[in-house]
Short mmCIF file of C-alpha atoms in Angstrom, two decimals:
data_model
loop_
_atom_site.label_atom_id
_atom_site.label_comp_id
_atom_site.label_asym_id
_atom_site.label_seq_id
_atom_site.Cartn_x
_atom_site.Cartn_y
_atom_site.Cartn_z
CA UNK A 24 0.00 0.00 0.00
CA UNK A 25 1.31 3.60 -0.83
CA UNK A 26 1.44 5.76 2.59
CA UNK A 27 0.69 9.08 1.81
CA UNK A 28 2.16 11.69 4.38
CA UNK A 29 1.09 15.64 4.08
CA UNK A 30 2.95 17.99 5.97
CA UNK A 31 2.86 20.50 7.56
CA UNK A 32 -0.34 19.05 9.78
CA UNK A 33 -1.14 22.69 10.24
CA UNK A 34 -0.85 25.85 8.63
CA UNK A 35 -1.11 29.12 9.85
CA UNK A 36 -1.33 32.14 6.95
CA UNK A 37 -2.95 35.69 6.52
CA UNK A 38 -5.20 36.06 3.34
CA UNK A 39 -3.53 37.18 0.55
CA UNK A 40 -0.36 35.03 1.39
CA UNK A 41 0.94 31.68 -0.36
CA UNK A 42 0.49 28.62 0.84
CA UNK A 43 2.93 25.86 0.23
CA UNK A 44 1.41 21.73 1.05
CA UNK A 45 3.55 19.17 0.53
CA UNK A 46 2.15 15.37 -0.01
CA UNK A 47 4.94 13.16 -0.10
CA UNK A 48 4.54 8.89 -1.01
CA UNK A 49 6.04 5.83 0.70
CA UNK A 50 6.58 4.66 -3.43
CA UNK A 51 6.72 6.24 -6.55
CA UNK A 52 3.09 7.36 -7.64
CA UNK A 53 2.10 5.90 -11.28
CA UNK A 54 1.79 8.30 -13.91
CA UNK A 55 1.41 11.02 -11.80
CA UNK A 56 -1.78 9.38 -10.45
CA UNK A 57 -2.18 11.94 -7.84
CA UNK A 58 -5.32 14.51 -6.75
CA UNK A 59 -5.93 17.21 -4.18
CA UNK A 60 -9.13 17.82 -2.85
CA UNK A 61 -10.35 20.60 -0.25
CA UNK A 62 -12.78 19.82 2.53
CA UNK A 63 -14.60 22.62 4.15
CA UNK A 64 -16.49 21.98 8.05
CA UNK A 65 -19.71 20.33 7.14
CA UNK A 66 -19.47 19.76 3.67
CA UNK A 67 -18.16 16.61 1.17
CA UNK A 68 -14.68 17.06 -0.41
CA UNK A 69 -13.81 19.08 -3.65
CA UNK A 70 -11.83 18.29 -6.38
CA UNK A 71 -9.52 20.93 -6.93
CA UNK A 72 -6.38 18.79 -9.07
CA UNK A 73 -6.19 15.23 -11.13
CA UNK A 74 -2.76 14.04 -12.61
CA UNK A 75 -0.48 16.28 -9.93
CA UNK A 76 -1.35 19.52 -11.85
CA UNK A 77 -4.46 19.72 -14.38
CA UNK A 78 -6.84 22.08 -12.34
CA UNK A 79 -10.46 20.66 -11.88
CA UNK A 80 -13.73 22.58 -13.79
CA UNK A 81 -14.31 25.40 -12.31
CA UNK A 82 -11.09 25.70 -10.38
CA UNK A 83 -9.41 29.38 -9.78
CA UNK A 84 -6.15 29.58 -11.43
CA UNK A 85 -4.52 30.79 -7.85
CA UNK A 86 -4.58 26.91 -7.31
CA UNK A 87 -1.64 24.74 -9.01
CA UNK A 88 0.07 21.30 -8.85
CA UNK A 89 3.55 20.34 -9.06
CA UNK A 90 5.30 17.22 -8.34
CA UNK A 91 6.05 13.56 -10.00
CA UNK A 92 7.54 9.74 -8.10
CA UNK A 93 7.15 10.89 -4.62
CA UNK A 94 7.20 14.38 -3.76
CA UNK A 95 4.22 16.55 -4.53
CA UNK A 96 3.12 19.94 -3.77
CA UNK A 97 -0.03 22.34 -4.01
CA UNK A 98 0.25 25.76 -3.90
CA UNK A 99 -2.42 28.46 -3.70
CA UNK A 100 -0.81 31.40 -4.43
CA UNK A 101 -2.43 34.20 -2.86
CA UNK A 102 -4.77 32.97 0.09
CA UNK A 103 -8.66 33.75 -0.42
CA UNK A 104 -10.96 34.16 2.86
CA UNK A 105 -12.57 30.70 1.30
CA UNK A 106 -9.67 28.78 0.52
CA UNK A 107 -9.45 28.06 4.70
CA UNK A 108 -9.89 24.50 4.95
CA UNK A 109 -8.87 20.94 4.83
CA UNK A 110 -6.26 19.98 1.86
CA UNK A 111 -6.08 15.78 1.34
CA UNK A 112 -3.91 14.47 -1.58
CA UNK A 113 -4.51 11.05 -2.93
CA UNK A 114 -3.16 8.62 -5.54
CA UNK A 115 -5.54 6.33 -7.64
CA UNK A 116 -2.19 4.47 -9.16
CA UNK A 117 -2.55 1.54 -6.98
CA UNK A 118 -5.61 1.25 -5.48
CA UNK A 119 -6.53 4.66 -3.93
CA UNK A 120 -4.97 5.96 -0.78
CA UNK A 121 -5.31 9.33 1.33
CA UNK A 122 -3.10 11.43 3.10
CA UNK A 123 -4.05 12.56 6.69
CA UNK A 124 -4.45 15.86 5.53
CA UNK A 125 -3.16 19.86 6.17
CA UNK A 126 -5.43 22.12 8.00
CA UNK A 127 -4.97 25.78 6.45
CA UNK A 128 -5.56 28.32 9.17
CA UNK A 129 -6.45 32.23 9.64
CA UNK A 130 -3.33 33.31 11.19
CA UNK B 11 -25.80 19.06 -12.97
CA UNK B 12 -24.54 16.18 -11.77
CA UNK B 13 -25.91 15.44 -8.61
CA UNK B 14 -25.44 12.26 -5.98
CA UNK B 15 -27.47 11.52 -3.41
CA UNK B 16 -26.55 9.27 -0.33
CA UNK B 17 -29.40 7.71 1.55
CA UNK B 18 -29.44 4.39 4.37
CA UNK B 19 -27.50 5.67 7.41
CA UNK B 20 -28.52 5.59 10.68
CA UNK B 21 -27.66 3.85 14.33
CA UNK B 22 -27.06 -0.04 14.39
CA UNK B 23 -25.69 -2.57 16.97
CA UNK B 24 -22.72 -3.98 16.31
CA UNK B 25 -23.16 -7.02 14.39
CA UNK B 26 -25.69 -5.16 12.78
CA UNK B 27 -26.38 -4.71 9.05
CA UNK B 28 -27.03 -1.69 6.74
CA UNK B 29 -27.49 -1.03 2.89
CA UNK B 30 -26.50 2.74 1.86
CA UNK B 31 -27.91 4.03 -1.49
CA UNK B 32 -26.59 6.68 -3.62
CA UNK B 33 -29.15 8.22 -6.24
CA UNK B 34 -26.90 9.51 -9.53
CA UNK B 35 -28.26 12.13 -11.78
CA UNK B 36 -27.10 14.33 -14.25
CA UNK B 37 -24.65 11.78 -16.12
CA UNK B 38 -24.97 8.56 -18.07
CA UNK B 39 -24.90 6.67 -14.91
CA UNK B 40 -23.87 2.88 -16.32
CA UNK B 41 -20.46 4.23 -18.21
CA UNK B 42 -18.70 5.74 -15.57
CA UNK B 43 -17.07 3.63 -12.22
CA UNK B 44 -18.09 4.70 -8.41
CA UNK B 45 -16.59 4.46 -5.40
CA UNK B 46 -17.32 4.82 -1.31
CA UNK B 47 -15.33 7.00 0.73
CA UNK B 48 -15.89 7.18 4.56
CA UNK B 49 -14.66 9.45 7.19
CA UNK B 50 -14.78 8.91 10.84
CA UNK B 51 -15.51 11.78 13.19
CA UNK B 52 -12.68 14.42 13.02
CA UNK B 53 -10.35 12.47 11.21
CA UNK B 54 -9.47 12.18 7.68
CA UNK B 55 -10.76 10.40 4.16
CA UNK B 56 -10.41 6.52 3.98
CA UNK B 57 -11.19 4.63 0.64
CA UNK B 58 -13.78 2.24 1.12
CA UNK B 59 -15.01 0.75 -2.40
CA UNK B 60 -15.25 0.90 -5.53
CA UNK B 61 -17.02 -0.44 -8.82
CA UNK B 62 -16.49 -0.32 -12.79
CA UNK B 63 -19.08 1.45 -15.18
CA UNK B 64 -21.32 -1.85 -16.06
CA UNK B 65 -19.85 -3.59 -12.56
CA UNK B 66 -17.51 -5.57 -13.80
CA UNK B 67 -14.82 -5.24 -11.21
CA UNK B 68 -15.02 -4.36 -7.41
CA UNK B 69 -12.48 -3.43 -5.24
CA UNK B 70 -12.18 -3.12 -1.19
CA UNK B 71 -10.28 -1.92 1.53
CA UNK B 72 -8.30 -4.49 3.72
CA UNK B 73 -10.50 -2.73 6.54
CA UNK B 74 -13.84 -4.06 4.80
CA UNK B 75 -13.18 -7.12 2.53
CA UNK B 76 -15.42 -9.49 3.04
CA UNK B 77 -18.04 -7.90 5.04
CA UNK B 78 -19.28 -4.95 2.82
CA UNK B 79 -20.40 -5.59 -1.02
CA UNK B 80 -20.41 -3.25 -3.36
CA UNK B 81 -23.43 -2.93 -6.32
CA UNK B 82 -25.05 -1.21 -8.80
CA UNK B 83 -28.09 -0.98 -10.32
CA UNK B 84 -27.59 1.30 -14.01
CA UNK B 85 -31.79 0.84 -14.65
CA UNK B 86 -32.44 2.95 -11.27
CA UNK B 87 -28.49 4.66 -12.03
CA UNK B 88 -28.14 3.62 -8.42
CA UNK B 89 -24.97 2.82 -6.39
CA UNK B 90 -24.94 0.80 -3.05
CA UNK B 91 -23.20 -0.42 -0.37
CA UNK B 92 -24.33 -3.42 2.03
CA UNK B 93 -22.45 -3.37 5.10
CA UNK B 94 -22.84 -6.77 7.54
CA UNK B 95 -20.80 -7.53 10.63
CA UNK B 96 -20.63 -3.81 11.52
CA UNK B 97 -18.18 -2.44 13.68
CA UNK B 98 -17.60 0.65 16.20
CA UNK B 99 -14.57 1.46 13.74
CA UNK B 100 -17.40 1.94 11.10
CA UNK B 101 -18.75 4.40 12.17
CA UNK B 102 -18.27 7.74 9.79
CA UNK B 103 -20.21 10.17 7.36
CA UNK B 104 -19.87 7.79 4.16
CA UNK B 105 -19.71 9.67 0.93
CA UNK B 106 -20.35 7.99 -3.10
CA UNK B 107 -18.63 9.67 -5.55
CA UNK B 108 -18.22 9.52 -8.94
CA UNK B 109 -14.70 8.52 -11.13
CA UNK B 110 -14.12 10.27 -14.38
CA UNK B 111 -14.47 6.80 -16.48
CA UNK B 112 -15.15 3.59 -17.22
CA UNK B 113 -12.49 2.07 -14.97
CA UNK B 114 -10.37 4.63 -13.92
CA UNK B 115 -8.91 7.56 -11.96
CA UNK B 116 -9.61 10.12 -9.46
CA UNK B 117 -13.10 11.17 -7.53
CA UNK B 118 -14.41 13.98 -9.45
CA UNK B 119 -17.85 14.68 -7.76
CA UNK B 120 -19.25 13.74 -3.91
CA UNK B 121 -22.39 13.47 -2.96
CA UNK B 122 -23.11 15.23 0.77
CA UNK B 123 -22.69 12.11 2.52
CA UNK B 124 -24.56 9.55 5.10
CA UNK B 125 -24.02 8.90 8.64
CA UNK B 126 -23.22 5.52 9.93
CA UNK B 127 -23.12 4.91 13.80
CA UNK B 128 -22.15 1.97 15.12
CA UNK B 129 -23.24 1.42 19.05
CA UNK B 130 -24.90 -0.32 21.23
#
């Protein structure tokens, strides 16, 4: 099974700011077989990136991708009031697995 | 639109059995695979099932193999999940979602989700 780890746990920015996630796998990730999805309190996850860095419909361009084998990374480059949340990465290379997710906080 | 629409939750004893629905509109239902996706309370997303446009092929987590089954039904474009031998450990909002093809790849729409509890 591919462990997914996400660091940091926690992440404490100002709006307006970048925010740097990291997602980093036990094996190398197939094809780039890796998403991001945000979770807000109450509400089901969204899909925000599919294949490390093609941007979901709908999805503002202030959110990007980056990454390939084991070491991947979403940015959002200047923090919107709405972009606090839950990030999770997966990969759906070898079965599907999760990461334990980064919580992005109002500083 | 497409929508998805999780139904079935609810309390059961352990040992107990549930079937969870998930109503699919807005897509040609049969063509495109589905999965489960739980999440206990506070923590994070866990991969529970998933099944091939037609139904072809199912997959399971280690955690449920051989107590949960996976089905579909592409005349009512309905997805389900029959969960026997429940556990405490079950218990979590459980979420369908949708794959972007026949056999393949990430989640690309959720429904809201279902609650599970497992207690006595």
């Amino acid at each position: 099974e591919i462990v997914l780890t996400q660091s940091p746990g926690t992440l404490s920015l100002s709006p307006g700011e970048r925010a740097t996630l990291s997602c980093r796998a036990s094996q190398s990730v197939s094809s780039s077989y890796l998403a991001w999805y945000q979770q807000k309190p109450g509400q089901a996850p969204r899909l925000l990136i599919y294949g490390a860095s093609s941007r979901a419909t709908g999805i503002p361009d202030r959110f990007s991708g980056s990454g390939s084998g084991t070491d991947f990374t979403l940015t959002i480059s200047r923090l919107e009031p709405e972009d606090f949340a839950v990030y999770y990465c997966q990969q759906y290379g070898s079965s599907f697995t999760f990461g334990g997710g980064t919580k992005v906080e109002i500083k | 639109e497409v929508q998805l629409l999780e139904s079935g939750g609810g309390l059961v004893q352990p040992g107990g059995s549930l079937r969870l629905s998930c109503a699919a509109s807005g897509f040609t239902f049969s063509t495109y695979a589905m999965t489960w996706v739980r999440q206990a309370p506070g923590k994070g997303l866990e991969w529970v099932s998933a099944i091939s446009g037609g139904g072809g092929s199912t997959y399971y987590a280690d955690s449920v193999r051989g107590r949960f089954t996976i089905s579909r039904d592409d005349s009512k474009n309905t997805l389900y999940l029959q969960m026997n031998s429940l556990r405490a450990e079950d218990t979590a909002v459980y979420y369908c979602a949708k794959r972007p093809g026949y056999n393949y790849g990430y989640f690309d729409y959720w429904g809201q989700g279902t609650l599970v509890t497992v207690s006595s």
